[in-house]
């Protein structure tokens, strides 16, 4: 299995609080992605990164920000969590020259 | 814009029966196609992928998929389903390089009856 970890694995928080999810890889892959998974929607891209300090928005980026200061870490921040952000969040990685993506175990976030 | 349609939300098959999960895509260039499987509470695992070459690709766990450009389809098949195949299956399409991410279908949940 690709070396991808996500933390925390589960989190319950309240509306209006900031939340940061972490994705850590040991594969030294260039590309990293954050997706959210909701019933009936499959996985939808939030943000992705194509290198340290290089990020871009996906289709559902509103209310989310990301940072990547090191190759191995990609952080997803909800500045002020809302109930609509209750979801399962997956991190994925891919290496240069391939779009084959490897997924982390996911983080289940509940916003009350 | 690229898109993926998985027309079957839920499929039930008997153990030992054959399986075909449908996937139709819309993509402006040569597509890079994937099938992933997700067991309950787990992340996604790659079953197989297609970019070029033989249009029938073999994957793990006895799965195969056939790329049909004329039909914009990439259907997943297995000749004999096992109870452990019960899971959710996602088809995805994207570019060959990694600068842009994959677009996923909404998934097909497979239930296997004894």
PDB file of N, CA, C and O in Angstrom, chain A residues 9 30-31 33 35 37 40-43 45 48 50 59 90 94-95 97-106, chain B residues 32 34 36 38 41-46 49 88 90 94-107:
ATOM      1  N   UNK A   9      -8.594  10.742  11.918  1.00  0.00           N
ATOM      2  CA  UNK A   9      -9.442   9.844  11.136  1.00  0.00           C
ATOM      3  C   UNK A   9     -10.926  10.151  11.336  1.00  0.00           C
ATOM      4  O   UNK A   9     -11.742   9.928  10.451  1.00  0.00           O
ATOM      5  N   UNK A  30       4.848  13.920  -6.379  1.00  0.00           N
ATOM      6  CA  UNK A  30       4.715  15.356  -6.607  1.00  0.00           C
ATOM      7  C   UNK A  30       3.289  15.863  -6.389  1.00  0.00           C
ATOM      8  O   UNK A  30       3.081  16.959  -5.896  1.00  0.00           O
ATOM      9  N   UNK A  31       2.314  15.094  -6.832  1.00  0.00           N
ATOM     10  CA  UNK A  31       0.945  15.588  -6.848  1.00  0.00           C
ATOM     11  C   UNK A  31       0.153  15.078  -5.646  1.00  0.00           C
ATOM     12  O   UNK A  31       0.219  13.894  -5.297  1.00  0.00           O
ATOM     13  N   UNK A  33      -3.884  15.572  -3.670  1.00  0.00           N
ATOM     14  CA  UNK A  33      -5.259  15.982  -3.935  1.00  0.00           C
ATOM     15  C   UNK A  33      -6.107  15.836  -2.675  1.00  0.00           C
ATOM     16  O   UNK A  33      -5.875  14.931  -1.867  1.00  0.00           O
ATOM     17  N   UNK A  35     -10.176  15.317  -1.871  1.00  0.00           N
ATOM     18  CA  UNK A  35     -11.518  15.068  -2.362  1.00  0.00           C
ATOM     19  C   UNK A  35     -12.472  14.988  -1.170  1.00  0.00           C
ATOM     20  O   UNK A  35     -12.074  14.645  -0.072  1.00  0.00           O
ATOM     21  N   UNK A  37     -16.219  13.026  -0.250  1.00  0.00           N
ATOM     22  CA  UNK A  37     -17.130  11.994  -0.729  1.00  0.00           C
ATOM     23  C   UNK A  37     -18.459  12.127  -0.025  1.00  0.00           C
ATOM     24  O   UNK A  37     -18.531  12.091   1.206  1.00  0.00           O
ATOM     25  N   UNK A  40     -24.213   9.731  -3.402  1.00  0.00           N
ATOM     26  CA  UNK A  40     -24.804  10.171  -4.658  1.00  0.00           C
ATOM     27  C   UNK A  40     -23.925  11.083  -5.489  1.00  0.00           C
ATOM     28  O   UNK A  40     -24.288  11.451  -6.606  1.00  0.00           O
ATOM     29  N   UNK A  41     -22.771  11.464  -4.945  1.00  0.00           N
ATOM     30  CA  UNK A  41     -21.889  12.391  -5.666  1.00  0.00           C
ATOM     31  C   UNK A  41     -20.523  11.794  -5.996  1.00  0.00           C
ATOM     32  O   UNK A  41     -19.717  12.438  -6.658  1.00  0.00           O
ATOM     33  N   UNK A  42     -20.253  10.616  -5.555  1.00  0.00           N
ATOM     34  CA  UNK A  42     -18.923  10.070  -5.775  1.00  0.00           C
ATOM     35  C   UNK A  42     -17.899  10.909  -5.040  1.00  0.00           C
ATOM     36  O   UNK A  42     -18.153  11.418  -3.942  1.00  0.00           O
ATOM     37  N   UNK A  43     -16.742  11.072  -5.649  1.00  0.00           N
ATOM     38  CA  UNK A  43     -15.704  11.910  -5.072  1.00  0.00           C
ATOM     39  C   UNK A  43     -15.611  13.198  -5.891  1.00  0.00           C
ATOM     40  O   UNK A  43     -15.574  13.155  -7.117  1.00  0.00           O
ATOM     41  N   UNK A  45     -13.424  16.862  -6.331  1.00  0.00           N
ATOM     42  CA  UNK A  45     -12.135  17.479  -6.032  1.00  0.00           C
ATOM     43  C   UNK A  45     -12.320  18.812  -5.340  1.00  0.00           C
ATOM     44  O   UNK A  45     -13.062  19.679  -5.807  1.00  0.00           O
ATOM     45  N   UNK A  48      -6.014  20.746  -5.255  1.00  0.00           N
ATOM     46  CA  UNK A  48      -4.895  19.849  -5.501  1.00  0.00           C
ATOM     47  C   UNK A  48      -3.595  20.641  -5.528  1.00  0.00           C
ATOM     48  O   UNK A  48      -3.598  21.874  -5.606  1.00  0.00           O
ATOM     49  N   UNK A  50       0.455  20.597  -7.183  1.00  0.00           N
ATOM     50  CA  UNK A  50       1.402  20.028  -8.136  1.00  0.00           C
ATOM     51  C   UNK A  50       2.844  20.333  -7.753  1.00  0.00           C
ATOM     52  O   UNK A  50       3.742  20.297  -8.580  1.00  0.00           O
ATOM     53  N   UNK A  59     -13.408  21.575  -8.128  1.00  0.00           N
ATOM     54  CA  UNK A  59     -14.791  21.964  -8.420  1.00  0.00           C
ATOM     55  C   UNK A  59     -15.592  22.404  -7.204  1.00  0.00           C
ATOM     56  O   UNK A  59     -16.605  23.084  -7.351  1.00  0.00           O
ATOM     57  N   UNK A  90     -10.967  12.540   1.534  1.00  0.00           N
ATOM     58  CA  UNK A  90      -9.889  11.655   1.106  1.00  0.00           C
ATOM     59  C   UNK A  90      -8.752  12.459   0.495  1.00  0.00           C
ATOM     60  O   UNK A  90      -8.974  13.383  -0.298  1.00  0.00           O
ATOM     61  N   UNK A  94      -0.245  11.232  -6.583  1.00  0.00           N
ATOM     62  CA  UNK A  94       0.182  10.606  -7.830  1.00  0.00           C
ATOM     63  C   UNK A  94       1.572  11.135  -8.159  1.00  0.00           C
ATOM     64  O   UNK A  94       1.960  12.229  -7.734  1.00  0.00           O
ATOM     65  N   UNK A  95       2.302  10.328  -8.903  1.00  0.00           N
ATOM     66  CA  UNK A  95       3.673  10.713  -9.193  1.00  0.00           C
ATOM     67  C   UNK A  95       3.766  11.371 -10.559  1.00  0.00           C
ATOM     68  O   UNK A  95       2.827  11.314 -11.362  1.00  0.00           O
ATOM     69  N   UNK A  97       4.278  12.100 -14.260  1.00  0.00           N
ATOM     70  CA  UNK A  97       4.146  11.258 -15.435  1.00  0.00           C
ATOM     71  C   UNK A  97       3.018  10.259 -15.375  1.00  0.00           C
ATOM     72  O   UNK A  97       2.848   9.469 -16.297  1.00  0.00           O
ATOM     73  N   UNK A  98       2.241  10.277 -14.323  1.00  0.00           N
ATOM     74  CA  UNK A  98       1.123   9.334 -14.228  1.00  0.00           C
ATOM     75  C   UNK A  98      -0.032   9.978 -13.501  1.00  0.00           C
ATOM     76  O   UNK A  98       0.174  10.757 -12.582  1.00  0.00           O
ATOM     77  N   UNK A  99      -1.231   9.637 -13.896  1.00  0.00           N
ATOM     78  CA  UNK A  99      -2.398  10.117 -13.165  1.00  0.00           C
ATOM     79  C   UNK A  99      -3.024   9.004 -12.338  1.00  0.00           C
ATOM     80  O   UNK A  99      -4.147   9.133 -11.874  1.00  0.00           O
ATOM     81  N   UNK A 100      -2.304   7.912 -12.154  1.00  0.00           N
ATOM     82  CA  UNK A 100      -2.781   6.858 -11.275  1.00  0.00           C
ATOM     83  C   UNK A 100      -2.692   7.375  -9.844  1.00  0.00           C
ATOM     84  O   UNK A 100      -1.612   7.730  -9.378  1.00  0.00           O
ATOM     85  N   UNK A 101      -3.826   7.437  -9.195  1.00  0.00           N
ATOM     86  CA  UNK A 101      -3.871   8.040  -7.865  1.00  0.00           C
ATOM     87  C   UNK A 101      -4.046   6.978  -6.794  1.00  0.00           C
ATOM     88  O   UNK A 101      -4.795   6.019  -6.953  1.00  0.00           O
ATOM     89  N   UNK A 102      -3.341   7.207  -5.702  1.00  0.00           N
ATOM     90  CA  UNK A 102      -3.411   6.331  -4.544  1.00  0.00           C
ATOM     91  C   UNK A 102      -4.067   7.114  -3.419  1.00  0.00           C
ATOM     92  O   UNK A 102      -3.718   8.265  -3.166  1.00  0.00           O
ATOM     93  N   UNK A 103      -4.984   6.444  -2.737  1.00  0.00           N
ATOM     94  CA  UNK A 103      -5.810   7.136  -1.765  1.00  0.00           C
ATOM     95  C   UNK A 103      -5.446   6.792  -0.330  1.00  0.00           C
ATOM     96  O   UNK A 103      -5.068   5.655  -0.018  1.00  0.00           O
ATOM     97  N   UNK A 104      -5.620   7.782   0.518  1.00  0.00           N
ATOM     98  CA  UNK A 104      -5.487   7.563   1.945  1.00  0.00           C
ATOM     99  C   UNK A 104      -6.751   6.930   2.507  1.00  0.00           C
ATOM    100  O   UNK A 104      -7.725   6.714   1.789  1.00  0.00           O
ATOM    101  N   UNK A 105      -6.758   6.668   3.819  1.00  0.00           N
ATOM    102  CA  UNK A 105      -7.879   5.959   4.444  1.00  0.00           C
ATOM    103  C   UNK A 105      -9.109   6.821   4.689  1.00  0.00           C
ATOM    104  O   UNK A 105     -10.169   6.299   4.996  1.00  0.00           O
ATOM    105  N   UNK A 106      -8.965   8.144   4.574  1.00  0.00           N
ATOM    106  CA  UNK A 106     -10.107   9.033   4.751  1.00  0.00           C
ATOM    107  C   UNK A 106     -10.228   9.598   6.159  1.00  0.00           C
ATOM    108  O   UNK A 106      -9.737   9.016   7.134  1.00  0.00           O
TER     109      UNK A 106
ATOM    110  N   UNK B  32      -7.817   8.832 -19.847  1.00  0.00           N
ATOM    111  CA  UNK B  32      -7.129   7.876 -18.974  1.00  0.00           C
ATOM    112  C   UNK B  32      -8.224   7.393 -18.027  1.00  0.00           C
ATOM    113  O   UNK B  32      -8.790   8.192 -17.291  1.00  0.00           O
ATOM    114  N   UNK B  34     -10.117   4.681 -15.205  1.00  0.00           N
ATOM    115  CA  UNK B  34      -9.821   3.895 -14.016  1.00  0.00           C
ATOM    116  C   UNK B  34     -11.117   3.294 -13.462  1.00  0.00           C
ATOM    117  O   UNK B  34     -12.205   3.854 -13.596  1.00  0.00           O
ATOM    118  N   UNK B  36     -12.053   2.004  -9.524  1.00  0.00           N
ATOM    119  CA  UNK B  36     -11.650   1.857  -8.132  1.00  0.00           C
ATOM    120  C   UNK B  36     -12.741   1.115  -7.382  1.00  0.00           C
ATOM    121  O   UNK B  36     -13.921   1.199  -7.721  1.00  0.00           O
ATOM    122  N   UNK B  38     -14.242   0.434  -3.340  1.00  0.00           N
ATOM    123  CA  UNK B  38     -14.215   0.916  -1.956  1.00  0.00           C
ATOM    124  C   UNK B  38     -15.047  -0.011  -1.089  1.00  0.00           C
ATOM    125  O   UNK B  38     -16.272  -0.090  -1.248  1.00  0.00           O
ATOM    126  N   UNK B  41     -16.194   1.682   4.853  1.00  0.00           N
ATOM    127  CA  UNK B  41     -15.297   2.289   5.819  1.00  0.00           C
ATOM    128  C   UNK B  41     -13.844   2.355   5.389  1.00  0.00           C
ATOM    129  O   UNK B  41     -12.977   2.721   6.191  1.00  0.00           O
ATOM    130  N   UNK B  42     -13.587   2.039   4.140  1.00  0.00           N
ATOM    131  CA  UNK B  42     -12.209   1.999   3.651  1.00  0.00           C
ATOM    132  C   UNK B  42     -11.953   3.080   2.604  1.00  0.00           C
ATOM    133  O   UNK B  42     -12.878   3.744   2.129  1.00  0.00           O
ATOM    134  N   UNK B  43     -10.697   3.232   2.256  1.00  0.00           N
ATOM    135  CA  UNK B  43     -10.338   4.109   1.158  1.00  0.00           C
ATOM    136  C   UNK B  43     -10.557   3.425  -0.174  1.00  0.00           C
ATOM    137  O   UNK B  43     -11.132   2.339  -0.252  1.00  0.00           O
ATOM    138  N   UNK B  44     -10.124   4.065  -1.240  1.00  0.00           N
ATOM    139  CA  UNK B  44     -10.307   3.516  -2.578  1.00  0.00           C
ATOM    140  C   UNK B  44      -9.084   2.741  -3.014  1.00  0.00           C
ATOM    141  O   UNK B  44      -7.945   3.196  -2.828  1.00  0.00           O
ATOM    142  N   UNK B  45      -9.333   1.605  -3.637  1.00  0.00           N
ATOM    143  CA  UNK B  45      -8.264   0.763  -4.151  1.00  0.00           C
ATOM    144  C   UNK B  45      -8.408   0.666  -5.660  1.00  0.00           C
ATOM    145  O   UNK B  45      -9.497   0.416  -6.184  1.00  0.00           O
ATOM    146  N   UNK B  46      -7.307   0.824  -6.359  1.00  0.00           N
ATOM    147  CA  UNK B  46      -7.333   0.752  -7.811  1.00  0.00           C
ATOM    148  C   UNK B  46      -7.522  -0.686  -8.268  1.00  0.00           C
ATOM    149  O   UNK B  46      -6.776  -1.572  -7.860  1.00  0.00           O
ATOM    150  N   UNK B  49      -6.706   0.086 -14.877  1.00  0.00           N
ATOM    151  CA  UNK B  49      -6.603   1.364 -15.566  1.00  0.00           C
ATOM    152  C   UNK B  49      -6.388   1.128 -17.051  1.00  0.00           C
ATOM    153  O   UNK B  49      -5.899   0.065 -17.464  1.00  0.00           O
ATOM    154  N   UNK B  88     -18.475  -0.753  -3.098  1.00  0.00           N
ATOM    155  CA  UNK B  88     -18.885   0.287  -4.035  1.00  0.00           C
ATOM    156  C   UNK B  88     -17.789   0.473  -5.065  1.00  0.00           C
ATOM    157  O   UNK B  88     -16.602   0.472  -4.725  1.00  0.00           O
ATOM    158  N   UNK B  90     -16.237   2.664  -8.342  1.00  0.00           N
ATOM    159  CA  UNK B  90     -16.199   3.984  -8.960  1.00  0.00           C
ATOM    160  C   UNK B  90     -15.387   3.949 -10.251  1.00  0.00           C
ATOM    161  O   UNK B  90     -14.269   3.434 -10.271  1.00  0.00           O
ATOM    162  N   UNK B  94      -9.596  10.953 -16.535  1.00  0.00           N
ATOM    163  CA  UNK B  94      -8.736  12.104 -16.370  1.00  0.00           C
ATOM    164  C   UNK B  94      -7.689  12.171 -17.445  1.00  0.00           C
ATOM    165  O   UNK B  94      -7.615  11.294 -18.312  1.00  0.00           O
ATOM    166  N   UNK B  95      -6.852  13.198 -17.373  1.00  0.00           N
ATOM    167  CA  UNK B  95      -5.749  13.324 -18.325  1.00  0.00           C
ATOM    168  C   UNK B  95      -4.628  12.375 -17.946  1.00  0.00           C
ATOM    169  O   UNK B  95      -4.598  11.857 -16.825  1.00  0.00           O
ATOM    170  N   UNK B  96      -3.670  12.187 -18.853  1.00  0.00           N
ATOM    171  CA  UNK B  96      -2.585  11.262 -18.563  1.00  0.00           C
ATOM    172  C   UNK B  96      -1.641  11.818 -17.501  1.00  0.00           C
ATOM    173  O   UNK B  96      -1.145  11.090 -16.661  1.00  0.00           O
ATOM    174  N   UNK B  97      -1.373  13.114 -17.540  1.00  0.00           N
ATOM    175  CA  UNK B  97      -0.460  13.686 -16.553  1.00  0.00           C
ATOM    176  C   UNK B  97      -1.230  14.138 -15.327  1.00  0.00           C
ATOM    177  O   UNK B  97      -2.445  14.279 -15.356  1.00  0.00           O
ATOM    178  N   UNK B  98      -0.508  14.402 -14.266  1.00  0.00           N
ATOM    179  CA  UNK B  98      -1.163  14.603 -12.983  1.00  0.00           C
ATOM    180  C   UNK B  98      -1.519  16.024 -12.623  1.00  0.00           C
ATOM    181  O   UNK B  98      -1.919  16.281 -11.510  1.00  0.00           O
ATOM    182  N   UNK B  99      -1.411  16.963 -13.571  1.00  0.00           N
ATOM    183  CA  UNK B  99      -1.650  18.338 -13.176  1.00  0.00           C
ATOM    184  C   UNK B  99      -3.128  18.594 -12.897  1.00  0.00           C
ATOM    185  O   UNK B  99      -3.477  19.496 -12.156  1.00  0.00           O
ATOM    186  N   UNK B 100      -3.980  17.803 -13.474  1.00  0.00           N
ATOM    187  CA  UNK B 100      -5.397  17.926 -13.218  1.00  0.00           C
ATOM    188  C   UNK B 100      -5.896  16.619 -12.649  1.00  0.00           C
ATOM    189  O   UNK B 100      -5.426  15.564 -13.000  1.00  0.00           O
ATOM    190  N   UNK B 101      -6.885  16.726 -11.780  1.00  0.00           N
ATOM    191  CA  UNK B 101      -7.305  15.540 -11.056  1.00  0.00           C
ATOM    192  C   UNK B 101      -8.319  14.728 -11.842  1.00  0.00           C
ATOM    193  O   UNK B 101      -8.747  15.104 -12.921  1.00  0.00           O
ATOM    194  N   UNK B 102      -8.716  13.620 -11.269  1.00  0.00           N
ATOM    195  CA  UNK B 102      -9.683  12.733 -11.888  1.00  0.00           C
ATOM    196  C   UNK B 102     -11.104  13.212 -11.627  1.00  0.00           C
ATOM    197  O   UNK B 102     -11.386  13.834 -10.605  1.00  0.00           O
ATOM    198  N   UNK B 103     -11.991  12.874 -12.563  1.00  0.00           N
ATOM    199  CA  UNK B 103     -13.421  13.073 -12.370  1.00  0.00           C
ATOM    200  C   UNK B 103     -14.047  11.708 -12.146  1.00  0.00           C
ATOM    201  O   UNK B 103     -13.842  10.792 -12.949  1.00  0.00           O
ATOM    202  N   UNK B 104     -14.778  11.596 -11.056  1.00  0.00           N
ATOM    203  CA  UNK B 104     -15.355  10.314 -10.663  1.00  0.00           C
ATOM    204  C   UNK B 104     -16.840  10.251 -10.983  1.00  0.00           C
ATOM    205  O   UNK B 104     -17.547  11.263 -10.937  1.00  0.00           O
ATOM    206  N   UNK B 105     -17.314   9.045 -11.269  1.00  0.00           N
ATOM    207  CA  UNK B 105     -18.737   8.802 -11.311  1.00  0.00           C
ATOM    208  C   UNK B 105     -19.290   8.725  -9.896  1.00  0.00           C
ATOM    209  O   UNK B 105     -18.534   8.739  -8.916  1.00  0.00           O
ATOM    210  N   UNK B 106     -20.600   8.649  -9.806  1.00  0.00           N
ATOM    211  CA  UNK B 106     -21.247   8.668  -8.489  1.00  0.00           C
ATOM    212  C   UNK B 106     -21.231   7.306  -7.807  1.00  0.00           C
ATOM    213  O   UNK B 106     -21.660   7.179  -6.666  1.00  0.00           O
ATOM    214  N   UNK B 107     -20.745   6.289  -8.502  1.00  0.00           N
ATOM    215  CA  UNK B 107     -20.559   4.988  -7.875  1.00  0.00           C
ATOM    216  C   UNK B 107     -21.709   4.023  -8.101  1.00  0.00           C
ATOM    217  O   UNK B 107     -22.858   4.423  -8.316  1.00  0.00           O
TER     218      UNK B 107
END
